Amino acid sequence: MEKESEKKTADIDNGVVAMAVRYQGFDPAAYLQYNYTPPRADFQRSDSIVPWKLSCLHKAFTEGDIDGDLLVDIGTGPTLYQVMSGCEVFRRVILTDFLEVNRKELKTWLGGGSGSLDWTPYLEYVCQLEGRSSSAASDKASRLRSAVTDVLPIDVHRQQPLASGALPPTGADCLVSCFCLESVSPDVASFNRALGNISTLLRLGGHLLLIGALGESFYLGGPGLQIPVVPLDEAQVCNSLKATGFALVQLSVYTLPPDMRVGVDDVSGVFFAKARKL
Ligand SMILES: C[S@@+](CC[C@H](N)C(=O)[O-])C[C@H]1O[C@@H](n2cnc3c(N)ncnc32)[C@H](O)[C@@H]1O
Ligand SMILES: O=S(=O)(c1ccc2c(c1)CN[C@@H](CF)C2)N1CCSCC1
């Protein structure tokens, strides 16, 4: 007779395994096209989400309470926008993802190749935020390429998400993670466990910059590939951070304009949370 606790563990594992199987069809190029080109990535629109998100990251990294040596991005995917400000603050940046196709996409760009998306508009915008001329974008790209020392496999559902020895014994000084945890977790309990797992990678007093989807139940990870997302609201984000030993420093929310709801997901908003590990 299976005990209730054994059944719950089995259910947890089945949900995580099913999610991992679903991700085998993830298409980095399609994902970038869906989310990181206009109308969602329109630098000419003042109400576009790109200026909002890049400004949140710039402010968080430069307002003086975040410092250290090592920044780790959790569930990087094929995107680089999330570390364009952080690479100016930290000597070392580590990128991570579950899928080899995404790690390959990152390594192509880091190696000087042109990946599936031209990140120049993002680099130019962050240069403007930093008071540099937008012509400094190529210099920033070089600094980012120099700062990234590793692109590592990760599984946030493991109590030890990275291989042992991947980080210094003291852990990372700062974590950033965008649209990952809610997009890989079958339910809130799994989301909370994953948040607790990545917290083990961060030193005490270190900061977590967590960006994610609000009210989202699915997204397209490729043509016809619906990936389930655990729907979150602001209260849940706050509760999850508190339950996993973080002090919330700042929470900002962006509501997607109707014309940015383009069918590639059912997201209603985006949250930006800055938290500190107690
Ligand atoms: C919605 S994408 C987010 C990508 C990127 N961070 C962004 O801001 O757009 C979710 C990412 O989580 C990764 N992923 C899937 N399962 C994972 C797991 N168990 N642990 C860590 N990352 C995972 C996927 O490969 C994918 O790159
Ligand atoms: O906020 S976005 O519109 C965005 C960016 C990525 C995602 C979503 C939304 C919603 N679905 C997520 C599935 F995990 C992925 N955005 C796209 C332009 S650049 C800044 C981020």
Short mmCIF file of N, CA, C and O in Angstrom, two decimals, residues 40-92:
data_model
loop_
_atom_site.label_atom_id
_atom_site.label_comp_id
_atom_site.label_asym_id
_atom_site.label_seq_id
_atom_site.Cartn_x
_atom_site.Cartn_y
_atom_site.Cartn_z
N ARG A 40 6.48 43.43 -28.86
CA ARG A 40 6.87 43.38 -27.45
C ARG A 40 8.20 44.10 -27.23
O ARG A 40 8.42 44.73 -26.22
N ALA A 41 9.09 43.97 -28.20
CA ALA A 41 10.38 44.64 -28.06
C ALA A 41 10.43 45.80 -29.02
O ALA A 41 11.05 45.74 -30.07
N ASP A 42 9.68 46.87 -28.70
CA ASP A 42 9.64 48.06 -29.55
C ASP A 42 10.25 49.22 -28.76
O ASP A 42 9.62 49.76 -27.85
N PHE A 43 11.47 49.60 -29.13
CA PHE A 43 12.18 50.61 -28.37
C PHE A 43 11.66 52.02 -28.65
O PHE A 43 12.00 52.96 -27.95
N GLN A 44 10.81 52.12 -29.66
CA GLN A 44 10.27 53.46 -29.99
C GLN A 44 9.03 53.77 -29.15
O GLN A 44 8.63 54.91 -29.04
N ARG A 45 8.45 52.72 -28.54
CA ARG A 45 7.20 52.95 -27.78
C ARG A 45 7.53 53.20 -26.31
O ARG A 45 8.22 52.39 -25.67
N SER A 46 7.01 54.28 -25.77
CA SER A 46 7.29 54.58 -24.36
C SER A 46 6.59 53.57 -23.44
O SER A 46 7.05 53.36 -22.31
N ASP A 47 5.51 52.96 -23.92
CA ASP A 47 4.79 52.00 -23.05
C ASP A 47 5.22 50.56 -23.33
O ASP A 47 4.57 49.62 -22.87
N SER A 48 6.32 50.41 -24.11
CA SER A 48 6.77 49.04 -24.40
C SER A 48 7.37 48.43 -23.14
O SER A 48 7.92 49.12 -22.28
N ILE A 49 7.31 47.14 -23.06
CA ILE A 49 7.83 46.48 -21.87
C ILE A 49 9.36 46.47 -21.84
O ILE A 49 9.96 46.42 -20.77
N VAL A 50 9.98 46.60 -23.01
CA VAL A 50 11.45 46.53 -23.01
C VAL A 50 12.08 47.66 -22.20
O VAL A 50 12.85 47.41 -21.27
N PRO A 51 11.70 48.94 -22.45
CA PRO A 51 12.29 50.00 -21.62
C PRO A 51 12.02 49.79 -20.13
O PRO A 51 12.90 49.99 -19.30
N TRP A 52 10.83 49.30 -19.82
CA TRP A 52 10.49 49.10 -18.41
C TRP A 52 11.41 48.07 -17.77
O TRP A 52 12.01 48.28 -16.73
N LYS A 53 11.57 46.94 -18.47
CA LYS A 53 12.36 45.85 -17.87
C LYS A 53 13.84 46.21 -17.80
O LYS A 53 14.49 45.98 -16.79
N LEU A 54 14.35 46.76 -18.88
CA LEU A 54 15.77 47.10 -18.87
C LEU A 54 16.06 48.20 -17.85
O LEU A 54 17.10 48.20 -17.18
N SER A 55 15.09 49.13 -17.66
CA SER A 55 15.26 50.18 -16.66
C SER A 55 15.22 49.61 -15.25
O SER A 55 16.00 50.01 -14.38
N CYS A 56 14.33 48.63 -15.02
CA CYS A 56 14.27 47.97 -13.70
C CYS A 56 15.62 47.31 -13.38
O CYS A 56 16.15 47.45 -12.27
N LEU A 57 16.17 46.61 -14.36
CA LEU A 57 17.44 45.91 -14.13
C LEU A 57 18.57 46.92 -13.92
O LEU A 57 19.38 46.78 -12.99
N HIS A 58 18.61 47.96 -14.73
CA HIS A 58 19.65 48.98 -14.60
C HIS A 58 19.60 49.62 -13.22
O HIS A 58 20.62 49.71 -12.51
N LYS A 59 18.41 50.02 -12.80
CA LYS A 59 18.26 50.69 -11.50
C LYS A 59 18.67 49.75 -10.36
O LYS A 59 19.42 50.12 -9.44
N ALA A 60 18.21 48.50 -10.47
CA ALA A 60 18.50 47.54 -9.39
C ALA A 60 20.00 47.30 -9.23
O ALA A 60 20.51 47.21 -8.10
N PHE A 61 20.71 47.24 -10.34
CA PHE A 61 22.15 46.95 -10.29
C PHE A 61 22.98 48.17 -9.89
O PHE A 61 24.11 48.04 -9.45
N THR A 62 22.39 49.38 -10.05
CA THR A 62 23.23 50.59 -9.88
C THR A 62 22.82 51.46 -8.70
O THR A 62 23.42 52.51 -8.49
N GLU A 63 21.80 51.03 -7.93
CA GLU A 63 21.37 51.95 -6.85
C GLU A 63 22.20 51.79 -5.58
O GLU A 63 21.90 52.38 -4.55
N GLY A 64 23.25 51.00 -5.64
CA GLY A 64 24.27 51.04 -4.59
C GLY A 64 24.23 49.95 -3.55
O GLY A 64 25.18 49.78 -2.79
N ASP A 65 23.15 49.14 -3.48
CA ASP A 65 23.09 48.10 -2.44
C ASP A 65 23.50 46.72 -2.95
O ASP A 65 23.54 45.76 -2.18
N ILE A 66 23.81 46.64 -4.23
CA ILE A 66 24.22 45.34 -4.80
C ILE A 66 25.69 45.42 -5.17
O ILE A 66 26.12 46.35 -5.86
N ASP A 67 26.47 44.48 -4.62
CA ASP A 67 27.89 44.44 -5.01
C ASP A 67 28.40 43.01 -4.88
O ASP A 67 27.69 42.11 -4.47
N GLY A 68 29.63 42.83 -5.27
CA GLY A 68 30.26 41.52 -5.16
C GLY A 68 31.02 41.17 -6.42
O GLY A 68 31.27 42.01 -7.28
N ASP A 69 31.32 39.87 -6.50
CA ASP A 69 32.20 39.42 -7.57
C ASP A 69 31.47 38.61 -8.63
O ASP A 69 31.79 38.68 -9.81
N LEU A 70 30.48 37.81 -8.18
CA LEU A 70 29.89 36.81 -9.08
C LEU A 70 28.38 36.98 -9.21
O LEU A 70 27.65 36.96 -8.20
N LEU A 71 27.92 37.14 -10.44
CA LEU A 71 26.49 37.19 -10.78
C LEU A 71 26.14 35.92 -11.55
O LEU A 71 26.86 35.56 -12.49
N VAL A 72 25.07 35.24 -11.11
CA VAL A 72 24.64 34.02 -11.81
C VAL A 72 23.21 34.22 -12.32
O VAL A 72 22.32 34.60 -11.57
N ASP A 73 23.01 33.94 -13.61
CA ASP A 73 21.66 34.00 -14.19
C ASP A 73 21.08 32.59 -14.22
O ASP A 73 21.73 31.66 -14.72
N ILE A 74 19.88 32.44 -13.71
CA ILE A 74 19.24 31.13 -13.58
C ILE A 74 18.20 30.95 -14.68
O ILE A 74 17.25 31.71 -14.79
N GLY A 75 18.40 29.92 -15.52
CA GLY A 75 17.43 29.67 -16.59
C GLY A 75 17.53 30.73 -17.68
O GLY A 75 16.53 31.28 -18.14
N THR A 76 18.76 31.02 -18.09
CA THR A 76 19.05 32.11 -19.02
C THR A 76 18.29 31.99 -20.33
O THR A 76 17.88 33.00 -20.91
N GLY A 77 18.11 30.75 -20.78
CA GLY A 77 17.47 30.58 -22.08
C GLY A 77 18.41 31.06 -23.17
O GLY A 77 19.61 31.09 -23.01
N PRO A 78 17.84 31.55 -24.30
CA PRO A 78 18.68 32.09 -25.38
C PRO A 78 18.84 33.60 -25.31
O PRO A 78 19.22 34.23 -26.29
N THR A 79 18.57 34.20 -24.13
CA THR A 79 18.54 35.66 -24.04
C THR A 79 19.68 36.22 -23.21
O THR A 79 20.19 35.57 -22.30
N LEU A 80 20.03 37.46 -23.52
CA LEU A 80 21.18 38.11 -22.87
C LEU A 80 20.83 39.44 -22.22
O LEU A 80 21.63 40.00 -21.48
N TYR A 81 19.61 39.96 -22.47
CA TYR A 81 19.25 41.29 -21.97
C TYR A 81 19.39 41.38 -20.46
O TYR A 81 19.72 42.43 -19.91
N GLN A 82 19.18 40.25 -19.78
CA GLN A 82 19.08 40.28 -18.32
C GLN A 82 20.41 40.53 -17.62
O GLN A 82 20.42 40.80 -16.42
N VAL A 83 21.53 40.40 -18.33
CA VAL A 83 22.85 40.64 -17.72
C VAL A 83 23.60 41.80 -18.34
O VAL A 83 24.77 42.01 -18.04
N MET A 84 22.95 42.59 -19.17
CA MET A 84 23.63 43.69 -19.85
C MET A 84 24.00 44.82 -18.90
O MET A 84 24.98 45.52 -19.09
N SER A 85 23.21 45.00 -17.84
CA SER A 85 23.58 45.97 -16.82
C SER A 85 24.49 45.34 -15.77
O SER A 85 25.48 45.94 -15.34
N GLY A 86 24.17 44.12 -15.39
CA GLY A 86 24.92 43.44 -14.33
C GLY A 86 26.37 43.21 -14.67
O GLY A 86 27.23 43.19 -13.78
N CYS A 87 26.68 43.05 -15.96
CA CYS A 87 28.06 42.76 -16.36
C CYS A 87 28.99 43.95 -16.10
O CYS A 87 30.21 43.79 -16.09
N GLU A 88 28.41 45.13 -15.83
CA GLU A 88 29.23 46.31 -15.52
C GLU A 88 29.53 46.39 -14.01
O GLU A 88 30.39 47.13 -13.58
N VAL A 89 28.80 45.61 -13.24
CA VAL A 89 28.90 45.67 -11.77
C VAL A 89 29.69 44.50 -11.20
O VAL A 89 30.36 44.62 -10.18
N PHE A 90 29.58 43.34 -11.87
CA PHE A 90 30.23 42.12 -11.38
C PHE A 90 31.41 41.75 -12.28
O PHE A 90 31.32 41.86 -13.51
N ARG A 91 32.48 41.28 -11.62
CA ARG A 91 33.67 40.89 -12.40
C ARG A 91 33.38 39.66 -13.23
O ARG A 91 33.90 39.48 -14.33
N ARG A 92 32.48 38.80 -12.69
CA ARG A 92 32.26 37.49 -13.32
C ARG A 92 30.77 37.20 -13.45
O ARG A 92 30.00 37.44 -12.50
#
